Each structure stands twice: as structure tokens, then as C-alpha cells.
Coordinates of C-alpha atoms in Angstrom, one line a residue:
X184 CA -51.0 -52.1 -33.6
X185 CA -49.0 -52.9 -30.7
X186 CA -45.8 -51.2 -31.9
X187 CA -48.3 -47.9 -32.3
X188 CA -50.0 -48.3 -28.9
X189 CA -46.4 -48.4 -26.9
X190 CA -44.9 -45.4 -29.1
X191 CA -47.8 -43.5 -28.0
X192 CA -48.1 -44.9 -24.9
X193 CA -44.3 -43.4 -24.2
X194 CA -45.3 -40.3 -25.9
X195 CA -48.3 -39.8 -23.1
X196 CA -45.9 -41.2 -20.3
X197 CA -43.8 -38.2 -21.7
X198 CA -46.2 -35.3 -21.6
X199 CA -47.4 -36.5 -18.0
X200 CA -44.0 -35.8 -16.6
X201 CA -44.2 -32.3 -18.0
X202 CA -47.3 -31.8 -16.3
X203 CA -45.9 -33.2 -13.3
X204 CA -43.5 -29.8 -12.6
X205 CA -43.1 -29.3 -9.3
X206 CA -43.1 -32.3 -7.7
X207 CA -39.9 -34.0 -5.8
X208 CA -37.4 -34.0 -8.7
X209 CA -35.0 -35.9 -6.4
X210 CA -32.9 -38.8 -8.1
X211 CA -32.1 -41.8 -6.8
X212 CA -28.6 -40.7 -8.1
X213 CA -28.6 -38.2 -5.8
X214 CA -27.4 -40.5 -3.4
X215 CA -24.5 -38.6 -1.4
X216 CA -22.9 -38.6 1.9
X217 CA -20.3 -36.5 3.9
X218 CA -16.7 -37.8 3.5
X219 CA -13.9 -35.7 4.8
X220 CA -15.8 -32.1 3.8
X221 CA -16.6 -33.6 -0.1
X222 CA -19.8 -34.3 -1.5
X223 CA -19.5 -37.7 -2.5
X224 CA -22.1 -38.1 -5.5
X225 CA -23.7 -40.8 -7.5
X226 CA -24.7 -40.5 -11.0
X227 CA -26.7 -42.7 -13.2
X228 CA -25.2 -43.0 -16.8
X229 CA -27.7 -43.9 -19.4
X230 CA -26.4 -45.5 -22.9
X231 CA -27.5 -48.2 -25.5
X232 CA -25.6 -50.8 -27.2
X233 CA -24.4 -54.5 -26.3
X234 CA -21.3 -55.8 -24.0
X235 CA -18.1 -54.3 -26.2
X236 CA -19.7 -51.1 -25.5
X237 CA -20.3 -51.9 -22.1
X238 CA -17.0 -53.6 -21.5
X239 CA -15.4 -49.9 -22.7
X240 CA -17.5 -47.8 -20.4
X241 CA -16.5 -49.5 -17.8
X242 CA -12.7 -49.2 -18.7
X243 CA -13.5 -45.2 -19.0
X244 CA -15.6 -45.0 -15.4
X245 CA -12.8 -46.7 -13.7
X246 CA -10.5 -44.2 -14.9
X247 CA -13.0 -41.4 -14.3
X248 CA -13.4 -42.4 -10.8
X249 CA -9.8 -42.4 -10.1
X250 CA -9.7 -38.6 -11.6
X251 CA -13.1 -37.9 -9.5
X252 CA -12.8 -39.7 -6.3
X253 CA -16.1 -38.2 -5.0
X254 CA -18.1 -39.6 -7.9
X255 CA -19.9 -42.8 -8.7
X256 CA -21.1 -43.6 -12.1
X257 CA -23.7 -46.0 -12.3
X258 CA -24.4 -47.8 -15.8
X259 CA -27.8 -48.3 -17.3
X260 CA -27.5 -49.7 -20.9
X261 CA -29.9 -52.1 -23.5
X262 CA -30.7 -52.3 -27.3
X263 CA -31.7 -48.8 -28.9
X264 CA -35.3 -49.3 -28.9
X265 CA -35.7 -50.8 -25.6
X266 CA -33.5 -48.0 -24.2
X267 CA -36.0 -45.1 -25.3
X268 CA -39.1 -47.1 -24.1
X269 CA -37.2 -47.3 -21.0
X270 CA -35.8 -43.5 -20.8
X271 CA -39.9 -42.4 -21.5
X272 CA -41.1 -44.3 -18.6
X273 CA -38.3 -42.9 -16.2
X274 CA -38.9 -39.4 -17.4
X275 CA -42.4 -39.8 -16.8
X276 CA -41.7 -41.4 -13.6
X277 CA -39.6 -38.5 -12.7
X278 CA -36.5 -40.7 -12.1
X279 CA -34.6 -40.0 -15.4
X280 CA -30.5 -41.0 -15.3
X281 CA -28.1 -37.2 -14.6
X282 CA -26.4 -38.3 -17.7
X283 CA -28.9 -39.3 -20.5
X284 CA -27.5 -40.4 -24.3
X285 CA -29.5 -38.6 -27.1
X286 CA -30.2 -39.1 -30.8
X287 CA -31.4 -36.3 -33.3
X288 CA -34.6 -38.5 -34.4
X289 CA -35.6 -38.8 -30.7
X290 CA -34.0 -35.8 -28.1
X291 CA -37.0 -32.9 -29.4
X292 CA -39.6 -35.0 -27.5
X293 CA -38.0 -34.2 -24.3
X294 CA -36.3 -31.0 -25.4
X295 CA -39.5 -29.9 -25.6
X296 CA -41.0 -30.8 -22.5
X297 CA -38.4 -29.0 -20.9
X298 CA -36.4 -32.2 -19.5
X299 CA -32.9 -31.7 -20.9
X300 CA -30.8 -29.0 -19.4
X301 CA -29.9 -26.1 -21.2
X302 CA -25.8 -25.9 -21.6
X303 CA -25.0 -22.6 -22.5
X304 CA -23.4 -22.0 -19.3
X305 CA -21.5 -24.7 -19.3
X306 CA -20.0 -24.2 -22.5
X307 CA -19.5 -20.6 -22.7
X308 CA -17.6 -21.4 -19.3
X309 CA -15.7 -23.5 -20.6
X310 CA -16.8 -26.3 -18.3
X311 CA -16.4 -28.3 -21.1
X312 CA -14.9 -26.9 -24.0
X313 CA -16.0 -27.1 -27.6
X314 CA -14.1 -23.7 -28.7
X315 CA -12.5 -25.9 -31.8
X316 CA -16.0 -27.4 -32.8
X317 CA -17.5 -26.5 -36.3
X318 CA -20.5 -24.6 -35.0
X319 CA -22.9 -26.7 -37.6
X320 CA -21.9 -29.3 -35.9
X321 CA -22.7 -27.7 -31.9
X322 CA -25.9 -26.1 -33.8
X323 CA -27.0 -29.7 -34.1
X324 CA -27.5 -30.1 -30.0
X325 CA -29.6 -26.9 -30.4
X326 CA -33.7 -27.1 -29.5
X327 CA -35.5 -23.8 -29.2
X328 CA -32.4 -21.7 -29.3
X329 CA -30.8 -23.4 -26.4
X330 CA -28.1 -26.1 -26.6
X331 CA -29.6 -29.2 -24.8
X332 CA -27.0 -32.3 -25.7
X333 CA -23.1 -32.0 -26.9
X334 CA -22.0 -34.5 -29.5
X335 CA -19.7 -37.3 -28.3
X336 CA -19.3 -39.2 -32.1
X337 CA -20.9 -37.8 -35.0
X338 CA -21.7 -40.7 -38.5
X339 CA -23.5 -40.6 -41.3
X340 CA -24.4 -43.1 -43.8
X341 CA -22.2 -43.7 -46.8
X342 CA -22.3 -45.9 -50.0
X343 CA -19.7 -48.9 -49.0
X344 CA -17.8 -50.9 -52.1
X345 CA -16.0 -53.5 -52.0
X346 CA -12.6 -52.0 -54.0
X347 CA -11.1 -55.4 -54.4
X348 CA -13.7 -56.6 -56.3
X349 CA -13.8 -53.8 -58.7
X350 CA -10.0 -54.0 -59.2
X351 CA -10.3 -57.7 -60.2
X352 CA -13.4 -56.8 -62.4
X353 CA -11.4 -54.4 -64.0
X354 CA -14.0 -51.5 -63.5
X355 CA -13.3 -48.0 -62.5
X356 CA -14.4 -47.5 -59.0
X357 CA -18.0 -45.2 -58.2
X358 CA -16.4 -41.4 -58.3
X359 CA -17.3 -39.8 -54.5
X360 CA -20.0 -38.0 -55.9
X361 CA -21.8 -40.4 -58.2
X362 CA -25.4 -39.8 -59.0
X363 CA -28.9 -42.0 -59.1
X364 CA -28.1 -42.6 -62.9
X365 CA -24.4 -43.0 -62.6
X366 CA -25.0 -45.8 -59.7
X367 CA -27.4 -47.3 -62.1
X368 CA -25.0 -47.5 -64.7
X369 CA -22.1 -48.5 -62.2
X370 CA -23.8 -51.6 -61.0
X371 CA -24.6 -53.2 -64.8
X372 CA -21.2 -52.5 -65.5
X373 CA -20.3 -54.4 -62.5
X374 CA -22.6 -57.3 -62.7
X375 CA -21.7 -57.7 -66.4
X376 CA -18.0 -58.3 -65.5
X377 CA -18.3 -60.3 -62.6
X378 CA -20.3 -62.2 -65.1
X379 CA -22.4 -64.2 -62.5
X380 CA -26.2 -64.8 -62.6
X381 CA -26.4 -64.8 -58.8
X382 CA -24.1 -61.7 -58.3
X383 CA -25.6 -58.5 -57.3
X384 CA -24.5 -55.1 -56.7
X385 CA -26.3 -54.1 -53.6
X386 CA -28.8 -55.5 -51.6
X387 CA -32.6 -53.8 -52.1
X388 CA -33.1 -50.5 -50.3
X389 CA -36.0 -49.7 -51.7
X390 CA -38.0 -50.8 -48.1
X391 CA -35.2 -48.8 -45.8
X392 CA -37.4 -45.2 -44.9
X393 CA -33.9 -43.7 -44.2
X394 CA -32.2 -44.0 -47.7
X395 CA -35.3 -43.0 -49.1
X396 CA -35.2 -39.9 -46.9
X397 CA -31.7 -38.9 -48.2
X398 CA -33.9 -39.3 -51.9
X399 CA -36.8 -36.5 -50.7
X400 CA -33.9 -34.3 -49.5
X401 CA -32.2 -34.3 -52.4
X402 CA -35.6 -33.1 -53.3
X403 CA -36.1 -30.5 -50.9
X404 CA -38.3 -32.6 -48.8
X405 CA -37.9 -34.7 -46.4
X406 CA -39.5 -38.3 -44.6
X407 CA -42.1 -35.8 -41.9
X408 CA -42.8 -31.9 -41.8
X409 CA -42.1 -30.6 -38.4
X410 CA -45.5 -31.1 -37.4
X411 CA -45.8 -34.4 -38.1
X412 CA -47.3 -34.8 -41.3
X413 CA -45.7 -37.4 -43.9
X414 CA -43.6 -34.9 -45.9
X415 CA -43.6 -36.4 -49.3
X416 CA -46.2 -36.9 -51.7
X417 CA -47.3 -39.9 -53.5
X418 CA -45.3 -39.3 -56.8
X419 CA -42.3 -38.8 -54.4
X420 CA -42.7 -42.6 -53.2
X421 CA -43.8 -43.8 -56.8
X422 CA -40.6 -42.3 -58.5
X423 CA -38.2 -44.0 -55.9
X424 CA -39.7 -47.3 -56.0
X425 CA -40.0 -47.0 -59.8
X426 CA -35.8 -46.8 -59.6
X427 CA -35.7 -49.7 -57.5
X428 CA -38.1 -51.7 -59.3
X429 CA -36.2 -51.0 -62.2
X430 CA -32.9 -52.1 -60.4
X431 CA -34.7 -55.4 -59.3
X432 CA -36.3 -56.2 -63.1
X433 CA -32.4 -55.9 -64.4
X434 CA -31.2 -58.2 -61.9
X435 CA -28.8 -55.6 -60.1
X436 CA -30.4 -56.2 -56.9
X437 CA -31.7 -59.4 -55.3
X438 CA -35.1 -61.0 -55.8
X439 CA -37.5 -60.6 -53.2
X440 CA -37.1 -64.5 -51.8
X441 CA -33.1 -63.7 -51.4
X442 CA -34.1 -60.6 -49.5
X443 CA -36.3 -62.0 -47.4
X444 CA -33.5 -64.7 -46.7
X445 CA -31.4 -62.2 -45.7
X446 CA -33.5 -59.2 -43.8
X447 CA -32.3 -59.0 -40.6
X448 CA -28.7 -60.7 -40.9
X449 CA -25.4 -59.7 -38.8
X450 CA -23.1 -58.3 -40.5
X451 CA -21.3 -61.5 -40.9
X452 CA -24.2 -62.8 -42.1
X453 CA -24.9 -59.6 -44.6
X454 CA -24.9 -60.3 -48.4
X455 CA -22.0 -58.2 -49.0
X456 CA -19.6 -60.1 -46.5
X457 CA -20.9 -63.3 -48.1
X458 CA -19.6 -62.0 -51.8
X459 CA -23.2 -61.8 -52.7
X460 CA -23.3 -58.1 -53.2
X461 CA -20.8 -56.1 -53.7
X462 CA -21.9 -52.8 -51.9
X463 CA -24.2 -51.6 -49.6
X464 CA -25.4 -48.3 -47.6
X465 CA -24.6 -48.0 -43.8
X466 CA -23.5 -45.7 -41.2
X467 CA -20.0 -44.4 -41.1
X468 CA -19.2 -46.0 -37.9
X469 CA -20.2 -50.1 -39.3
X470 CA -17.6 -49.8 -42.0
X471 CA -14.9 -51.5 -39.3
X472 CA -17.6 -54.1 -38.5
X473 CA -18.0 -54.8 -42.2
X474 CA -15.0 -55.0 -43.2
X475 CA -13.9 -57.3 -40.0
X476 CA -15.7 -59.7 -41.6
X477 CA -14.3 -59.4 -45.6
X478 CA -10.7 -60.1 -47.2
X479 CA -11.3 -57.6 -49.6
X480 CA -11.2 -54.2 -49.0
X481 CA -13.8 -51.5 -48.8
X482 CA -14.3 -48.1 -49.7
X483 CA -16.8 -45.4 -49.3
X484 CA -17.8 -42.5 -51.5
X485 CA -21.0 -40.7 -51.1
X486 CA -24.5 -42.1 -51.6
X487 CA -26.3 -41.4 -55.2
X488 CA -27.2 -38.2 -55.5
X489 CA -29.3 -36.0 -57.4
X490 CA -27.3 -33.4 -59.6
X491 CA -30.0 -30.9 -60.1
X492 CA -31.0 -31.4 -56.7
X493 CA -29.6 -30.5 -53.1
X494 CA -27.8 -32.5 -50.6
X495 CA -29.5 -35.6 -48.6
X496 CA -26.9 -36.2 -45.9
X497 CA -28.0 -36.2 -42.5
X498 CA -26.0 -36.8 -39.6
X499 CA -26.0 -39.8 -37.0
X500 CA -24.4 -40.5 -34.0
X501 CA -24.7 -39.8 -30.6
X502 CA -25.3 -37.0 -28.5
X503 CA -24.7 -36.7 -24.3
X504 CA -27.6 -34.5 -22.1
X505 CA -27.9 -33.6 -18.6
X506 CA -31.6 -34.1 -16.8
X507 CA -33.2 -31.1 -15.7
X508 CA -34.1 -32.5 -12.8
X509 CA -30.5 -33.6 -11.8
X510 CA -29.5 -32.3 -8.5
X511 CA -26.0 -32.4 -9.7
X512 CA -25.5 -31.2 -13.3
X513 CA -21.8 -29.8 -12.2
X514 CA -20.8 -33.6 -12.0
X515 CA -22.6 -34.5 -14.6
X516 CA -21.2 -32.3 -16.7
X517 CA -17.4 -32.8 -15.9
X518 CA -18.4 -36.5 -17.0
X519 CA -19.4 -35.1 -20.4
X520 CA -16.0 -33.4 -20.2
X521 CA -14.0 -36.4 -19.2
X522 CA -15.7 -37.6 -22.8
X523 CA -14.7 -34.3 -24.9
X524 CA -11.8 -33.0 -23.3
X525 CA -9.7 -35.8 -20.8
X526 CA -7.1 -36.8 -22.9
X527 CA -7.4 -40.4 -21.4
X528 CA -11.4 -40.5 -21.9
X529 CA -10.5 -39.5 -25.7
X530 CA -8.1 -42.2 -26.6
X531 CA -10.3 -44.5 -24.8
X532 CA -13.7 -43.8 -26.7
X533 CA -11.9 -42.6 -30.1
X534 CA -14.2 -43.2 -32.4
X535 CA -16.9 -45.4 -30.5
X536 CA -19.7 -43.9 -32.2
X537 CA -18.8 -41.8 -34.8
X538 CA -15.7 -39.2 -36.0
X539 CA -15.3 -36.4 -33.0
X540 CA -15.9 -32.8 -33.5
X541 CA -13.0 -31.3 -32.0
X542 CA -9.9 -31.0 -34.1
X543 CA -7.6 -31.4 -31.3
X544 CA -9.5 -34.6 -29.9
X545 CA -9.4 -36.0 -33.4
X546 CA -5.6 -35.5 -33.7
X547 CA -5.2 -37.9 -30.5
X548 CA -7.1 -40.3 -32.3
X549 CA -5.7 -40.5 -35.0
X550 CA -2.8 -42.7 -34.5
X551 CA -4.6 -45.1 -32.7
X552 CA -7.3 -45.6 -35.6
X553 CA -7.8 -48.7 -37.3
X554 CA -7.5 -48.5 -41.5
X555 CA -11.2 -48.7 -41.9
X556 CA -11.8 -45.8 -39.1
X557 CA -9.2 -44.0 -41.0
X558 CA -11.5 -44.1 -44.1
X559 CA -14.2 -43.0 -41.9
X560 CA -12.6 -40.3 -40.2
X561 CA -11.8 -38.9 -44.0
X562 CA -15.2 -38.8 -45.5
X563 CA -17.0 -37.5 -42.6
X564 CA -15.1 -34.4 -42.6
X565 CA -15.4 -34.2 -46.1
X566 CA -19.2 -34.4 -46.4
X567 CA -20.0 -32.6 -43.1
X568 CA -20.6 -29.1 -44.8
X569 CA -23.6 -31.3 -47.0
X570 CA -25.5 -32.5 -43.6
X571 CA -28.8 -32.0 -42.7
X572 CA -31.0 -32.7 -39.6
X573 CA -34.1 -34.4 -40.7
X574 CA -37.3 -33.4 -38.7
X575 CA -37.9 -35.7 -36.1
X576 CA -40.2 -38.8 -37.0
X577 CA -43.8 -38.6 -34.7
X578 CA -45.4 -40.9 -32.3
X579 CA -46.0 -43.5 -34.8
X580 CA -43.2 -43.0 -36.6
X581 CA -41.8 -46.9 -36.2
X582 CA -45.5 -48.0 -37.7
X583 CA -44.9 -45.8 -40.4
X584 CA -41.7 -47.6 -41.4
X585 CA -43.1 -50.8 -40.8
X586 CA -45.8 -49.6 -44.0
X587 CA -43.5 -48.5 -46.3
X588 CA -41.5 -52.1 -45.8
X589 CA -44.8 -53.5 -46.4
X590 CA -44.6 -51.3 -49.6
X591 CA -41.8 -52.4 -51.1
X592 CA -42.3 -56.3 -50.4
X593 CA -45.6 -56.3 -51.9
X594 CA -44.0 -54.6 -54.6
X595 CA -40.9 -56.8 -55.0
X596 CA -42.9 -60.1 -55.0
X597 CA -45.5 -58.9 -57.1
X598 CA -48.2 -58.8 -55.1
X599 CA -49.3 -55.0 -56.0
X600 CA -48.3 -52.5 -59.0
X601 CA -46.2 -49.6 -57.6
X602 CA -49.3 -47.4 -57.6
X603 CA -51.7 -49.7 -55.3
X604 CA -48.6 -50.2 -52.6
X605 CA -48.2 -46.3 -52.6
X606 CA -51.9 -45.9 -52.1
X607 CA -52.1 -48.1 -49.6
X608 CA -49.1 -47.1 -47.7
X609 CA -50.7 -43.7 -47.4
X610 CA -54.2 -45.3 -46.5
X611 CA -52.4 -46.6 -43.6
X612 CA -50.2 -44.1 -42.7
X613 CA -53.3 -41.0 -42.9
X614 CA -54.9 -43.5 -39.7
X615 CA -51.4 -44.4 -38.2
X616 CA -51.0 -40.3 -38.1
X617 CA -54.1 -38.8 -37.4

């Protein structure tokens, strides 16, 4: 109940900053003095992530300020979650950073309210130039017809193997575009020649909300409608964890105690760096980390799919947006240049948070990519024409997730049938979202 009461706390906290239009919209990083005839400026950078991000940043602002002697960047950083409670108060404070970073599950609450700059101008200037972009890919920054953030790393989620394994098994390796019934299939195949009871091929997603959003695409639904309703029925949720269950019952996925043991682990601590698993689902940009931590050797195809269905990509990564109440969105915007176009600020930040969009950017990469980025770099181009942008999750929406985890434990250890977890996930979602 907590969780709920802060989401919609920041959600208010949000819609009184609309209302406060008008008002001094001064930053603090506003800060500037005379110096020789140049404005000198100070702008307040806003990221999230831990210290190797951090330590890289810095690297990129020192050479930025070298390039733009007349402006300061000022860091503000934490965990993901902390970051967008934080970013909600400051909008609503009217102190939001000049330079704010944006996801697609969170940016259309403050599109919407009118707080991220439109950047037409700045693009079709060329200010900073995205002339080589796919347009799907720019169309994703897009909120009411007006481009409002720029992509600095785009990722989505793929189905990681570990290659190695399946050499020494002897078994042919899961073809890019394998479906529900072929991954089935795949992992008794697997299991039977590893030929260990305590082996298992991937570790349970049937309580990740994410995954099973890739499942109601593939259906031509999806996790929410764009109003905020739950946008799947109940047979939706019954037929998924009816798949999983199934999985669980032939002991391709863990039992519910070795789960539990391991919800929550570091990658070094996950099941499949441990040989436990031999697979799992995860963002482009964690195959590196993964695979930092494992001898063997992964690979990454495409996650199950259905064939008589449509495509349940969706995209990840991280976007850059101006404030509209900046009082210097020309500086701020050469920073997001320095990021898309510098050549220096490129090879820096390579693939930091995803595969670029540019072509050109990505060729300067390139070279300086480690194997597993290469891998990466590959299968994001190849899947980008199947992505989708899911609608936004509501105030709420981290309660909701919380439920279907619920869901699936209950159903993993028994506790309820399939059909009383579903109907008690929905119970609790209909007064979570009303």
C-alpha cells in the first residue's frame, strides 16, 4: 500500500507542477556570470545507474568542458526507481535538471504535462543531427506529434543461451526465431542430455510482467490500454501461466523454493552463471555483464514467439530530454549533441546503454566493441523492424507487478489453482486501478 501511495503521490506532485504555469521557472542551473563577453552557464545533468556509470560520465563532462569552456555540467544520478521519485518531486517543485534522462514506460507523464521541450527545431536544424537515424527509431521520442527526447542507446530484451553448453550436449542450438512450442521442446531436449536432475533450462518467468507483455503482444494486446486499464483478459493470464506451470511440472524450470533462493541475485549470483540454467531472458545491453561472469559462451536469438501471431518486441534503453523550463536549452542541447554527434563523446559512451541509432556513430563503435556487444549490436539491428512501444504502465503500475508476482508464487508453490491466482490478481488490480 505504500508502494501505491508514493506512485500516486509523484503522479499528484506531477500534475501540480502543471498547474503551477507561470510561476518563476528559473533553475538553479541557471547559474551564470559575465566572463570576457561569454555566458558562462551551468547545467544540471540527470541520469540513473551506479559508480561505472558515473565514473564514465565524468570522463565524458571533462572532455565536454574542455570543448565548451563556458559550460558546467553538474551530475545528479541514483538507482532507477529512486531517480523518477526524485525527478517527480523536482518537476513539481519547479526545479527539474536542463538535461533530464527518459524511459518509454515513464517520459508520457511529463510529456504530457507539457514539461519536456519540444525538439523539432533542433533537429531539423541540425543542432544535433539524426539525418542517418531510422525514423522508427526517432518516431519513438515522439508524444503528441512532437519529438520530446532523442535516443542515446536503444536494447531490447533477448533470449540468452549458453552455446557452450549446447555444443557439449550435442544439441542443435534454438533457431533466431523459435516459437512458444519449439522453446518447449528445445529445453527437454536440453535437460535430457545434460542428464542432471538439478539442471534446468531457464529460470521461471512466469512472475516477470514484462515477458508476459511480449506474450499479449504477440497477441495483439498488450500489459495496459492507453488509458490505463489492464489490457488483457483473464484467459490471457491463465494461458501463459498454464505454459509455465507446465514448464515447472516437467522440471524444465526451477521449483518454487530454488526461485525464491535466487529472486533478486546479481548477475554473478544468477542461476545461469552458476551452471544452473542454461538460458535466460534479459536486455540487450546485460549480455556483457552476463557473460563477464561465465567461461562458456553465450548467444542470443529472439524470445519465443507466436507463429500465428504478431511480433512482441519492444524497445528499451535510454532516451535524453531538455526541461521546458530550462533557461538554456541551446546548451543543453549541444550536450545531447556531444552524446550523438562528437566523435570523442561517441567512442566514449559506445554502447553504454544500448546499440546507437546512427549508422555513422555505430561504425565508430564498432572496433572498440567487446565480443559480447558485438552480438548485441547484430541482433538489435536485426529485430528493430519487429519493435513495439508498449503503452505506458499507470499510477499503480509497480503495485500491479507486485500482484501478478504474487500470482505466479502462489501458483508455483501450490498455494492456489491457476484460476483462483488469476482471479485474485484481477480483484486486486480492479482496486489498485480504479
Amino acid at each position: 500500500m505504500f508502494r501505491k501511495g508514493l506512485t500516486i503521490g509523484m503522479s499528484a506532485l506531477l500534475a501540480a507542477a502543471l498547474s503551477a504555469c507561470g510561476g518563476d521557472s528559473a533553475s538553479k542551473a541557471g547559474e551564470k556570470e559575465a566572463k570576457g563577453g561569454q555566458e558562462k552557464v551551468a547545467l544540471r545533468f540527470s541520469w540513473w545507474g551506479g559508480e561505472a556509470r558515473h565514473k564514465l560520465f565524468t570522463q565524458m563532462i571533462e572532455d565536454f568542458e574542455k570543448k565548451h569552456p563556458n559550460i558546467k555540467i553538474e551530475q545528479e544520478f541514483s538507482d532507477f526507481d529512486p531517480y523518477f521519485d526524485k525527478l517527480a518531486t523536482q518537476v513539481a517543485g519547479g526545479d527539474p535538471p536542463d538535461i533530464m534522462s527518459m524511459h518509454l514506460t515513464r517520459y508520457m507523464d511529463y510529456a504530457n504535462r507539457n514539461q519536456l521541450l519540444p525538439l523539432d527545431e533542433i533537429v531539423q536544424s541540425k543542432a544535433v543531427d539524426v539525418s542517418d537515424w531510422n525514423p522508427k527509431i526517432l518516431d519513438l521520442g515522439k508524444a503528441n506529434g512532437k519529438l520530446v527526447m532523442l535516443s542515446i542507446g536503444n536494447s531490447s530484451k533477448g533470449f540468452f543461451y549458453n552455446a557452450d553448453l549446447f555444443k557439449r550436449a550435442n544439441v542443435e542450438p534454438p533457431k533466431f526465431d523459435i516459437t512458444w512450442d519449439e522453446f518447449a521442446a528445445k529445453a527437454a531436449e536440453l535437460k535430457k542430455a545434460v542428464g542432471k536432475p538439478d539442471f534446468y533450462f531457464i529460470d521461471d518467468q512466469s512472475g516477470i510482467m514484462d515477458t508476459f507483455g511480449y506474450f499479449n503482444r504477440q497477441r495483439g494486446k498488450d500489459n495496459y490500454t492507453k488509458d490505463g486499464k489492464l489490457g488483457f483478459t483473464k484467459e490471457d493470464m491463465i494461458a501463459y501461466h498454464q505454459y509455465w506451470d507446465k514448464l515447472r511440472k516437467d522440471g524444465l524450470i526451477p521449483p518454487a523454493p530454488l526461485s525464491a533462493e535466487y529472486k533478486g541475485k546479481q548477475h554473478q549470483e544468477s542461476m545461469l552463471a552458476k551452471g544452473i540454467t542454461a538460458a535466460v531472458f534479459a536486455p540487450g545491453n546485460q549480455m556483457k555483464i552476463y557473460q563477464s561472469f561465465m567461461k562458456d559462451e553465450l548467444d542470443v536469438v529472439r524470445e519465443p514467439g507466436d507463429p500465428n501471431g504478431k511480433s512482441g518486441e519492444d524497445i528499451g534503453g535510454v532516451f535524453l530530454s531538455i526541461s521546458a523550463k530550462s533557461k538554456h536549452p541551446k546548451e543543453a542541447a549541444e550536450f545531447i549533441k556531444y552524446f550523438l554527434n562528437d566523435e570523442d563523446g561517441v567512442k566514449m559512451y559506445k554502447d553504454e546503454q544500448g546499440v546507437v541509432a546512427s549508422p555513422k556513430s555505430d561504425a565508430l563503435i564498432d572496433p572498440l566493441r567487446v565480443p559480447a556487444d558485438k552480438k548485441i549490436a547484430a541482433y538489435q539491428k536485426k529485430i528493430t523492424p519487429y519493435i513495439n512501444v508498449p503503452n505506458t504502465a499507470p499510477a499503480g503500475g509497480n503495485d500491479i507487478n507486485k500482484q501478478f508476482g504474487n500470482a505466479s508464487e502462489a501458483i508455483a508453490f501450490g498455494k492456489k489453482t491457476i484460476e483462483q491466482a488469476v482471479n485474485d490478481f484481477f480483484n486486486e488490480a480492479g482496486k489498485i486501478l480504479k
